[in-house]
Coordinates of C-alpha atoms in Angstrom, one line a residue:
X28 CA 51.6 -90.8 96.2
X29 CA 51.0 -88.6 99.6
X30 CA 53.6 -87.9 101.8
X31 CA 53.4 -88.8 105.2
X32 CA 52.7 -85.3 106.3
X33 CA 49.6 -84.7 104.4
X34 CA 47.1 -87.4 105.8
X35 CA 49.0 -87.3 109.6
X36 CA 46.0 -86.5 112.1
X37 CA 46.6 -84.3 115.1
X38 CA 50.0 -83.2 116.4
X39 CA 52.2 -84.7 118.8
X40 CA 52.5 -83.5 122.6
X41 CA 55.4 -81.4 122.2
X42 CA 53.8 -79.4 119.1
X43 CA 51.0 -79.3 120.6
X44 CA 51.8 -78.2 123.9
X45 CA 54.8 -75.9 122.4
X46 CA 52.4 -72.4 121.9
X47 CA 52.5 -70.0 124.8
X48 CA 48.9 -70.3 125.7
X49 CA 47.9 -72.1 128.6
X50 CA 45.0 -75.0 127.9
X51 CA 43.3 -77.6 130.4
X52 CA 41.4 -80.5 129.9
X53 CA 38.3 -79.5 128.0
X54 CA 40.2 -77.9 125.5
X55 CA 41.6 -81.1 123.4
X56 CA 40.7 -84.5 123.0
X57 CA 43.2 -87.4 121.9
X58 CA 42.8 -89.2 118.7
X59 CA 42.0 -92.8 119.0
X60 CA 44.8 -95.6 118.2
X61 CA 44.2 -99.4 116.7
X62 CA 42.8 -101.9 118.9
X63 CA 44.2 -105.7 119.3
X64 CA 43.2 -106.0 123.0
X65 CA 40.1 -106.1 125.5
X66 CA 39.8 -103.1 128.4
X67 CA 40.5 -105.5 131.0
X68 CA 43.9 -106.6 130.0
X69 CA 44.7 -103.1 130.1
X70 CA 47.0 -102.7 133.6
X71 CA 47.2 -99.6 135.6
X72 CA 49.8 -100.0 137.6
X73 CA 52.2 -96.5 138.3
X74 CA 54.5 -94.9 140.4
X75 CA 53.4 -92.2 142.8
X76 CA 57.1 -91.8 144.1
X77 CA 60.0 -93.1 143.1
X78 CA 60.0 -96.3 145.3
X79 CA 56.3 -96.9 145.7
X80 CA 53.8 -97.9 143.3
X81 CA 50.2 -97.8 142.9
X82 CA 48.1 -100.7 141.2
X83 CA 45.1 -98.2 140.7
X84 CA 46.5 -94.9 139.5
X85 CA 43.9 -92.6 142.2
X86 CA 44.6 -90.9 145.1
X87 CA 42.6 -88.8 147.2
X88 CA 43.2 -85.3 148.4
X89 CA 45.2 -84.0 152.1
X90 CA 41.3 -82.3 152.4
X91 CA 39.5 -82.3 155.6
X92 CA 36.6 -82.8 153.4
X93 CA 37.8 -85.2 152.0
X94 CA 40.4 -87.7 153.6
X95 CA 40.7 -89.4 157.0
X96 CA 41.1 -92.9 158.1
X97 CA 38.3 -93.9 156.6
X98 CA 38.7 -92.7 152.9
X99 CA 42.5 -94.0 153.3
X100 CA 41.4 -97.5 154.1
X101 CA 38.5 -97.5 151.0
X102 CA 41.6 -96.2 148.5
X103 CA 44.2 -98.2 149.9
X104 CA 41.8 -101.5 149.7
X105 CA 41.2 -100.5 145.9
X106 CA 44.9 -100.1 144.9
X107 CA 45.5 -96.2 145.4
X108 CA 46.2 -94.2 148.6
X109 CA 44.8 -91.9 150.5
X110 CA 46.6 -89.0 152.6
X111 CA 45.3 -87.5 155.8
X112 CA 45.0 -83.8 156.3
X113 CA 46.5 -82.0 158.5
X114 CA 44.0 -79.1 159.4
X115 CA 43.8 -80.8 162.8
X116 CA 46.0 -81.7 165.9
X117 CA 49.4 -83.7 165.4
X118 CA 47.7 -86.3 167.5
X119 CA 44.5 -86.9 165.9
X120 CA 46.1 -87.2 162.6
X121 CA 48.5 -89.6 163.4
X122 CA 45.6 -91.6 165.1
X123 CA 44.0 -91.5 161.9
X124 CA 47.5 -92.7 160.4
X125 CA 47.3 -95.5 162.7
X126 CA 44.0 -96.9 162.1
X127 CA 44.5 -97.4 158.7
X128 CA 48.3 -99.7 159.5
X129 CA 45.8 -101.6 161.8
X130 CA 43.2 -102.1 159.5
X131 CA 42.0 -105.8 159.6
X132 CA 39.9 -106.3 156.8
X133 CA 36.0 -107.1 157.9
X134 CA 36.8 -105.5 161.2
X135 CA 34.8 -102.2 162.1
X136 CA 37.1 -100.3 164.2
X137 CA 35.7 -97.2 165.0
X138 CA 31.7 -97.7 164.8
X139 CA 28.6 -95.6 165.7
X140 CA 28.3 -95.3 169.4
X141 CA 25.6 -94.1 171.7
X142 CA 24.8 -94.3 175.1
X143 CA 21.5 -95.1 177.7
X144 CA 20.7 -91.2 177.8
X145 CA 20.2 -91.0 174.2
X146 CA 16.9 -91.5 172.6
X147 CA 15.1 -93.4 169.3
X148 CA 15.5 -90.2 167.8
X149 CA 19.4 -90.6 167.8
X150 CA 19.1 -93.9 166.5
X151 CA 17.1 -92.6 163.7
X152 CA 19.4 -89.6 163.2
X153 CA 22.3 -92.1 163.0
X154 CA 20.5 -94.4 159.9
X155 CA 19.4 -91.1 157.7
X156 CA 23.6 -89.6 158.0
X157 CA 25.3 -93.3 157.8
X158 CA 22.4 -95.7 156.1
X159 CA 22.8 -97.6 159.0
X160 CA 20.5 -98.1 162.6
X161 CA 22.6 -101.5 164.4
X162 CA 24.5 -99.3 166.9
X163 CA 26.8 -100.2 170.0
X164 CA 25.6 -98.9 173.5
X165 CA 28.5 -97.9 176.2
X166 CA 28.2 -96.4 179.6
X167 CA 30.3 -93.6 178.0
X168 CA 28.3 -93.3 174.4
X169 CA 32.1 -94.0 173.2
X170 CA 33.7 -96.3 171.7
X171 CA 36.0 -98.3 174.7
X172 CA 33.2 -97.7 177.1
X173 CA 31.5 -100.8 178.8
X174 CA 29.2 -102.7 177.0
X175 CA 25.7 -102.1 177.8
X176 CA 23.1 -103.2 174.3
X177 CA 22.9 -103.0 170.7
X178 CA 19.8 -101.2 169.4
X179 CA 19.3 -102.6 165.7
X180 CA 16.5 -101.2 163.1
X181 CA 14.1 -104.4 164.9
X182 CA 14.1 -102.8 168.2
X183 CA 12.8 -99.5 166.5
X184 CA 11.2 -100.0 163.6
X185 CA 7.8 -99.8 164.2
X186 CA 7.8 -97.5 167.7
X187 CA 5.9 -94.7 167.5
X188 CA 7.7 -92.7 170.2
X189 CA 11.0 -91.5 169.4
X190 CA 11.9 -89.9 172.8
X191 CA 12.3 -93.4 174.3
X192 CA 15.5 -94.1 175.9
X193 CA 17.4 -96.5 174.4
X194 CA 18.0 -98.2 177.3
X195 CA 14.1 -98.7 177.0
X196 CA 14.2 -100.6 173.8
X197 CA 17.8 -101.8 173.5
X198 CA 19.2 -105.8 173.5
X199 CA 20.6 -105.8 176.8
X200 CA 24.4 -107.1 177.0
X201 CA 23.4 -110.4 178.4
X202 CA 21.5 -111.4 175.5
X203 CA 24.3 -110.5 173.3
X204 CA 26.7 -112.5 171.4
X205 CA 30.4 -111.1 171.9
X206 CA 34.3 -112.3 170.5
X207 CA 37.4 -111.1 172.5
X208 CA 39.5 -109.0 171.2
X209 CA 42.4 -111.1 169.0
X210 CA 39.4 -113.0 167.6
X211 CA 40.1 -114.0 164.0
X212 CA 38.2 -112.7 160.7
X213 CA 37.3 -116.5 160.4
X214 CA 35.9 -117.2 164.0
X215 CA 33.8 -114.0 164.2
X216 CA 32.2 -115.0 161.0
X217 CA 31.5 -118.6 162.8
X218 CA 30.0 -117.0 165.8
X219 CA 27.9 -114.7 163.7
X220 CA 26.7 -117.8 161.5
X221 CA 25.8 -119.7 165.0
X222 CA 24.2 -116.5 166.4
X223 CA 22.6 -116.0 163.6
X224 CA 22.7 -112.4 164.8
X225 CA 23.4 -109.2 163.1
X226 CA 26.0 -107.3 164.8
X227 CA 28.8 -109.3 166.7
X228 CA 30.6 -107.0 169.5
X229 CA 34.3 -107.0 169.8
X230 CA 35.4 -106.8 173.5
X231 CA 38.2 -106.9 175.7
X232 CA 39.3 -108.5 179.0
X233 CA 37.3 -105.7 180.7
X234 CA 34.1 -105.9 178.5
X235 CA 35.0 -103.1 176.3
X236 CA 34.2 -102.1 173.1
X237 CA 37.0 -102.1 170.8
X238 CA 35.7 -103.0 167.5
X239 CA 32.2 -104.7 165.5
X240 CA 31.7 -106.6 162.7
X241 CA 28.5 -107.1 160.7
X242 CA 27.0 -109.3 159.1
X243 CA 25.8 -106.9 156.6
X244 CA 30.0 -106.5 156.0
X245 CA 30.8 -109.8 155.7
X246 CA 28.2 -110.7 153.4
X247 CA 29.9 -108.0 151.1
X248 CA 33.3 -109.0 152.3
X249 CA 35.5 -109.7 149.3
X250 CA 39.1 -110.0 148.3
X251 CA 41.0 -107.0 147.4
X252 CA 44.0 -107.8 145.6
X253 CA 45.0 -104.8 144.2
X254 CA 45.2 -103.4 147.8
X255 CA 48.2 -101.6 148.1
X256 CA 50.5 -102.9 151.0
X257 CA 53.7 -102.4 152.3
X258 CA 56.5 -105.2 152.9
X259 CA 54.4 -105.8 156.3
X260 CA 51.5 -106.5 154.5
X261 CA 49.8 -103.7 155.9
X262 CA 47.8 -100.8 154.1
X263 CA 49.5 -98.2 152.3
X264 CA 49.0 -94.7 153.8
X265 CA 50.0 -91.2 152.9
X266 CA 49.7 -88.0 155.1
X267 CA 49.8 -84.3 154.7
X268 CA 52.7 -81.7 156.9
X269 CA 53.2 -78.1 156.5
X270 CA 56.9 -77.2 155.8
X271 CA 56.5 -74.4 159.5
X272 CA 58.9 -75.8 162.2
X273 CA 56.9 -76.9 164.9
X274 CA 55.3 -79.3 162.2
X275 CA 58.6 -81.3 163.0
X276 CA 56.9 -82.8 165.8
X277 CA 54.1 -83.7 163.4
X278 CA 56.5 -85.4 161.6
X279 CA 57.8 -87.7 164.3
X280 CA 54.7 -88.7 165.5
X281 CA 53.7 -89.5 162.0
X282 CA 56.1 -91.5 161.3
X283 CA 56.0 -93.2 164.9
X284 CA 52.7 -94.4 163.4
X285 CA 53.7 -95.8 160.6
X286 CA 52.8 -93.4 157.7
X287 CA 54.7 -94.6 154.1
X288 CA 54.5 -91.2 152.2
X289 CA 54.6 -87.3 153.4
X290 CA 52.7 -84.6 151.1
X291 CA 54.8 -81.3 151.7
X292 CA 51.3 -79.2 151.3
X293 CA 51.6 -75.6 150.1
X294 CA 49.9 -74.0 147.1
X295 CA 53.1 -73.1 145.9
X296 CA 55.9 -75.1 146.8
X297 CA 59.0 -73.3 145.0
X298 CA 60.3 -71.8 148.5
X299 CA 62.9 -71.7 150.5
X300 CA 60.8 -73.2 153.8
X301 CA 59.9 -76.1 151.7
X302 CA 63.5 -76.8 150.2
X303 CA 65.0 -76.5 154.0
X304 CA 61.9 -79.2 154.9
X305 CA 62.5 -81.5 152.5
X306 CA 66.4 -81.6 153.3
X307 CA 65.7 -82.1 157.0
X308 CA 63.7 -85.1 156.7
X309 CA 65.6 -86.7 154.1
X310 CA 68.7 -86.1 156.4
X311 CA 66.2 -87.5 159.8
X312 CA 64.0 -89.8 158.0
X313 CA 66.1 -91.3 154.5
X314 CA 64.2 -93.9 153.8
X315 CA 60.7 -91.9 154.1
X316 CA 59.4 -90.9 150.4
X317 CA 58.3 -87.3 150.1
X318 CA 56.1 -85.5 147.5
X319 CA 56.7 -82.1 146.9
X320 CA 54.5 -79.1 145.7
X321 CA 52.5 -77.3 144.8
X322 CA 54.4 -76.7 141.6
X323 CA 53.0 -76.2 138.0
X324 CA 56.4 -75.2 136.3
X325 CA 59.4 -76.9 135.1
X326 CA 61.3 -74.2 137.2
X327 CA 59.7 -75.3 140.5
X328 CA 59.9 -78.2 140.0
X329 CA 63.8 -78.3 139.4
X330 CA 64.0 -76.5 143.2
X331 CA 62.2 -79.2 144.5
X332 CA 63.8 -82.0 142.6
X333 CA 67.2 -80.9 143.5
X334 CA 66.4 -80.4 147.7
X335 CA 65.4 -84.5 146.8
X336 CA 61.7 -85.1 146.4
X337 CA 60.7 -88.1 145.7
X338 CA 57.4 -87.0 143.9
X339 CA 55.9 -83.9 142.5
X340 CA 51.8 -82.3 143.1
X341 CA 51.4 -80.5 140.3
X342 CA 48.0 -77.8 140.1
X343 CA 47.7 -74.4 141.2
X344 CA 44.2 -72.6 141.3
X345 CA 42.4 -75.6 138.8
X346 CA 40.4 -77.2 141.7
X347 CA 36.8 -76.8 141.6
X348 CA 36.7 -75.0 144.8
X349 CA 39.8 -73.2 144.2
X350 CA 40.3 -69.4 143.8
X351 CA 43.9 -68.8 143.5
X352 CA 44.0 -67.8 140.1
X353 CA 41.2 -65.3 140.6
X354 CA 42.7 -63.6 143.8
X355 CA 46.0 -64.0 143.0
X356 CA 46.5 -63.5 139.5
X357 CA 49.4 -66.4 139.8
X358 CA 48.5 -70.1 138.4
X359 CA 47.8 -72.4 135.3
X360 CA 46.0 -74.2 132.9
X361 CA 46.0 -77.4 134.6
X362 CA 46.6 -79.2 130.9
X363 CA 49.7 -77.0 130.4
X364 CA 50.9 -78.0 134.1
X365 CA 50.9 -81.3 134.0
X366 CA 52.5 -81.7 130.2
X367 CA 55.3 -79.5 131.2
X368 CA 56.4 -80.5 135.1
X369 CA 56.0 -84.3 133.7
X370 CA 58.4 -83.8 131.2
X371 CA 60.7 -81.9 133.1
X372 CA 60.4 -84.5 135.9
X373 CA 60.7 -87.6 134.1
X374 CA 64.6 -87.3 133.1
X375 CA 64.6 -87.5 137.0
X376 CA 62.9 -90.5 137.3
X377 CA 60.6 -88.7 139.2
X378 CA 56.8 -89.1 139.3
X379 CA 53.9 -87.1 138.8
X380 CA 50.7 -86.1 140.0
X381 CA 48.2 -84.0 138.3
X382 CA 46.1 -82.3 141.5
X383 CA 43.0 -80.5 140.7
X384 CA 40.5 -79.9 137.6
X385 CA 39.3 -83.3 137.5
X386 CA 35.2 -83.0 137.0
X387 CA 35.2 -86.5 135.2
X388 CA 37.1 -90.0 134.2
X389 CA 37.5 -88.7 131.0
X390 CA 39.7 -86.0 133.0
X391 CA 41.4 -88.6 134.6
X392 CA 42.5 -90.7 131.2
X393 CA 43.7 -87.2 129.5
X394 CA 46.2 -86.4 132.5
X395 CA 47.5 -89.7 132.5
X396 CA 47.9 -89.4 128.9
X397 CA 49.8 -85.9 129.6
X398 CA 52.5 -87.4 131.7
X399 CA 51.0 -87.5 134.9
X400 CA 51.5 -91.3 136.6
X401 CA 48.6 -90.8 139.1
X402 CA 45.6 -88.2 139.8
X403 CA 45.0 -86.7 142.8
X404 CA 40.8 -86.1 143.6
X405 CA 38.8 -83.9 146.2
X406 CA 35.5 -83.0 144.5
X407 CA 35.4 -86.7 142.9
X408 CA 35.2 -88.2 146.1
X409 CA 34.3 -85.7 148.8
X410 CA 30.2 -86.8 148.4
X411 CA 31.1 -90.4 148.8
X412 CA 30.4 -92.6 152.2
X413 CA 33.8 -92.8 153.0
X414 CA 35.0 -88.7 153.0
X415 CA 34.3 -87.4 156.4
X416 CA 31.1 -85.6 157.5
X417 CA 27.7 -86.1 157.1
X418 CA 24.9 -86.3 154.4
X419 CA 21.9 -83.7 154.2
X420 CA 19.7 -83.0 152.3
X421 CA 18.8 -79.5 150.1
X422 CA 16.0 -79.0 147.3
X423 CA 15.4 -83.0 147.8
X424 CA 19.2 -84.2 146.9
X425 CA 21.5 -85.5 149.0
X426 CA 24.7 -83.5 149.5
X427 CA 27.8 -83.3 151.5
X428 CA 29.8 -80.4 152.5
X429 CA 32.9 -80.1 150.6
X430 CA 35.3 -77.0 151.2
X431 CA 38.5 -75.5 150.0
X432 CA 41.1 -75.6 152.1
X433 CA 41.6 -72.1 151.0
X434 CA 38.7 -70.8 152.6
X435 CA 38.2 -69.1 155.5
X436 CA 36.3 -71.7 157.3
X437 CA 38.8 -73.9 156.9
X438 CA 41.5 -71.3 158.0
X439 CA 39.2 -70.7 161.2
X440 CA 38.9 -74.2 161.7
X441 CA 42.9 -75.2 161.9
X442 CA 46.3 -74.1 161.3
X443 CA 46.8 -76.9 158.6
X444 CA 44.7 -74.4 155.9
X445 CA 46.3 -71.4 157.4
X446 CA 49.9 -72.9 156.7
X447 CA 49.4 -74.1 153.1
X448 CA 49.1 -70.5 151.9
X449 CA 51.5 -69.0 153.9
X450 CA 48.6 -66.8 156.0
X451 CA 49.0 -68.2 159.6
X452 CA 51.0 -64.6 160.1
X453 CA 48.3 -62.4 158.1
X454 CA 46.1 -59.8 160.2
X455 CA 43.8 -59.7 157.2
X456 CA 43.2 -62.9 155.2
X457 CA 42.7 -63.5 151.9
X458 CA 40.2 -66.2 151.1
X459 CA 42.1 -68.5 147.9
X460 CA 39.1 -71.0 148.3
X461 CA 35.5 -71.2 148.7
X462 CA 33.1 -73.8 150.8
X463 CA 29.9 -75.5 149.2
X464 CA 28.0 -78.8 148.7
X465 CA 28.5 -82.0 146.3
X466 CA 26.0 -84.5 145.3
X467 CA 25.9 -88.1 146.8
X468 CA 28.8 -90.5 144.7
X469 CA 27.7 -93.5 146.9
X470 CA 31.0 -95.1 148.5
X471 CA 34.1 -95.5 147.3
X472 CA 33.8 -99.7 146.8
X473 CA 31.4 -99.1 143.9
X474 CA 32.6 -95.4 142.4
X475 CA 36.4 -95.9 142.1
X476 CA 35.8 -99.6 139.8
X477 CA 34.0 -97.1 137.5
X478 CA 36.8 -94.6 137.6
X479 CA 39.1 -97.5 136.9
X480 CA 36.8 -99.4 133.9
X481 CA 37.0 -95.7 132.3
X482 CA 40.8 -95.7 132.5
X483 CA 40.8 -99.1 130.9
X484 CA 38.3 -98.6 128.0
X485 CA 39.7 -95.3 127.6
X486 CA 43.6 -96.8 126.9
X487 CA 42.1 -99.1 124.9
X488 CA 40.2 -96.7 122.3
X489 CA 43.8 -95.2 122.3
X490 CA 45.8 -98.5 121.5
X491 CA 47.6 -98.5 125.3
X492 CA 47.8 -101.8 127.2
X493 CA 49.3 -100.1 130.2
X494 CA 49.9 -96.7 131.7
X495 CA 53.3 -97.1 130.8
X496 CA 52.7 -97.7 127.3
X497 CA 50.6 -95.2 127.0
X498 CA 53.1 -92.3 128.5
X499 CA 56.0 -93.3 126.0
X500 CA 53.4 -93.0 122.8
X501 CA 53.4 -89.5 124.0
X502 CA 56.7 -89.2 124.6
X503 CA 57.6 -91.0 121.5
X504 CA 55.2 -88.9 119.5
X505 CA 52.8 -92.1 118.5
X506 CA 50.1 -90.3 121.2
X507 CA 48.2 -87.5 119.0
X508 CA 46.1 -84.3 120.3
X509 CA 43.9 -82.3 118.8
X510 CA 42.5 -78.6 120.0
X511 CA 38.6 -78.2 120.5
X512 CA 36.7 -74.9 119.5
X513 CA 33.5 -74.4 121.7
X514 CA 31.2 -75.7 119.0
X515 CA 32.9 -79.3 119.2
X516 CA 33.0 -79.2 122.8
X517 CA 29.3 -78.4 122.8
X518 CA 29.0 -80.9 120.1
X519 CA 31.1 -83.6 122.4
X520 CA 28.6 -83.7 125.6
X521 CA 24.9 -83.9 125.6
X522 CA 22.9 -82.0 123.2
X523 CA 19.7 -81.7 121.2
X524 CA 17.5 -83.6 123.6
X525 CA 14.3 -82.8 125.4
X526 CA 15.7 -84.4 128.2
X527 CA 17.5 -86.8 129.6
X528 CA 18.8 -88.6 132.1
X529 CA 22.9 -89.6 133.2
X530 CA 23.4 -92.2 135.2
X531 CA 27.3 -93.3 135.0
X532 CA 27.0 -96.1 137.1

């Protein structure tokens, strides 16, 4: 008869992760489990801190590449978060903050605005960087301006001249259909039906614009009910502060507006600035949940656990667009990170999330499976509709810019990137990031319910039902890894074909 020791495949998380070499994400795969269940009756619901939960384990990045008021909304509606960076004033942030506690499902709040002086050609730049062409017209080109037209893709379609004013060529207000501010979801939809027109203007008393909806949106308008809210029923929104003093102020207004969850950003968080931080706004603000980091120890993460986080960011030098471990010589594997921060953190009752080195969903499934209870993503979504900036177009693909906010752009462009790596003092600085381009994801409404079917079928191959499940099979030594050479990892992707073709979704 053979023992149980001969035929046992793989090797449990704590043999496997017990050598003193550092491994990521490529370099194991986990061993797959008995099936008894479907991938939709797996659930994905996890803690990000230790009173708030997530019903979609994904959150996106502090970047300024990546999140603003837009991206928070998208990730909030579809069950993560989203945190705002702070390379940028106090005051635009927690505007950004405050848009998405406002956000009314359906309701455009901050839409494409031009004015009389600008031309067809504006109109036209406007549809190739947004997909779009129905756009307001204000005396002041700005949204809360007067109400002057709406040019629409009829009105220019088949001009030939595209230095016309659009005052030329516009629908003039008067033959405009318009709701008052206040105006339900329900009503506009009414008026829009009636009009039957495309674009319905949302005014105030004084014939301003403060908001549109469209018809376009409400055709696609659809419940959300993984949307993470708070008690109020409002979205979920996180937001990113430096631990310098005179972020303080940050702080305040931050939390004037409503934020749930502050991100404590440094690339390495085991210091005495950020242990004095966390202290004062747990003393000032004891109800407000913070995440600390970055850490990618046990031994950080005990500093930062004991000053009374209630989360941990754990990567250092894996992002895409990262150099840290290059320049600095200091990091770690991000596989390695997350395994052993996780289970430091967990007798702590405090959760996890693995930031950075995420190129796929399969990435996604193995750092859940590691310990982590949610991933953090910039390159994943910085190319989507929602991240901030605009398309263009190189060698006939369609990029966005995506930067490090190690970089010295971004250093240049605010104190935010400065302050995270501790070189707003520095005479000379020393790049730990680099600046490039990302292909075109589509938006967030049809790219994270991919991420999230991956999860599912993923748990499912392994035998999980839930996230839960599937972190005490590793911690109960059920959950089995196995190391990759090259070979099989060249043997695990694409291979021996003339050529192909990948489209994920």
């Amino acid at each position: 008869m053979i023992s149980e020791p001969d035929w046992e495949d793989g090797s449990t998380a704590a043999s496997f992760f017990s050598g003193k070499e550092g491994l990521t994400y490529n370099d194991f795969l986990i061993l797959p489990g008995y099936i008894d269940f479907a991938s939709k009756e797996v659930t994905l619901n996890s803690p990000i801190t230790k009173k708030i939960t997530l019903n979609t384990p994904l959150v996106s990045s502090p970047m300024d590449t990546v999140t603003e008021s837009r991206m928070a909304i998208a990730m909030a509606l579809m069950g993560g978060i989203g945190f705002v960076h702070h390379n940028c004033s106090a005051e635009f942030q927690a505007e950004e903050v405050r848009k998405v506690k406002k956000f009314e499902q359906g309701f455009i709040l901050d839409p494409i605005v031009l004015s009389c002086s600008h031309t067809v050609n504006d109109v036209k730049k406007v549809k190739e960087s947004y997909g779009f062409s129905g756009v307001a017209i204000t005396d002041t080109g700005k949204l809360g301006g007067r109400l002057l037209g709406i040019v629409t893709s009829r009105d220019i379609d088949f001009l030939d001249d595209f230095d016309q004013k659009i005052s030329e060529v516009m629908t003039p207000r008067e033959k405009l259909v318009t709701a008052k501010a206040g105006t339900s979801l329900s009503e506009a939809n009414q008026l829009l039906q009636a009009s039957k027109k495309g674009k319905l203007p949302i005014v105030n008393e004084d014939d301003q614009l403060v908001g549109l909806i469209s018809r376009t949106d409400l055709k696609k308008n659809r419940e959300f009910p993984q949307a993470s809210k708070d008690k109020n029923k409002q979205l979920l929104v996180g937001a990113a502060m430096s631990t310098h003093e005179k972020d303080k102020t940050r702080l305040d207004m931050l939390v004037n507006a409503g934020v749930d969850v502050i991100i404590l950003d440094s690339s390495q968080g085991n210091s005495i600035y950020q242990i004095d931080m966390i202290k004062y706004i747990k003393n000032r603000y004891p109800d407000l949940q913070i995440i600390g980091g970055n850490v990618v120890t046990a031994a950080q993460a005990k500093s930062l656990i004991d000053a009374g986080v209630d989360g941990l960011r754990v990567g250092m030098g894996s992002g895409s667009i990262c150099i840290t471990q290059e320049v600095m010589a200091v990091g770690r594997p991000q596989g390695t990170a997350v395994y052993r921060v996780a289970e430091y953190a967990r007798r702590f009752r405090v959760p996890v999330i693995a930031d950075g080195g995420i190129t796929c969903v399969g990435h996604i499934t193995k750092a859940l499976a590691l310990g982590a209870s949610t991933v953090m993503m910039g390159s994943l979504l910085a190319a989507t509709s929602e991240s901030p900036g605009e398309y263009f177009y190189q060698d006939g693909v369609r990029l966005k810019k995506y930067r490090g906010m190690g970089c010295l752009a971004a250093m240049k462009d605010g104190d935010g990137a400065k302050e995270r790596y501790f070189s707003d003092q520095d005479a000379i600085r020393v790049a730990q990031g680099v600046a490039g381009s990302v292909v075109d994801r589509g938006s967030i409404y049809t790219y994270i319910p991919y991420l999230v079917a991956g999860i599912q079928h993923g748990c499912q191959d392994i035998g999980s039902r839930s996230l839960f499940t599937l972190r005490s099979m590793m911690y109960d030594g059920k959950l089995k890894f196995e190391k990759r050479t090259l070979a099989a990892m060249k043997e695990g992707g694409v291979h021996s074909l003339h050529s192909y073709e990948m489209k994920l979704y």
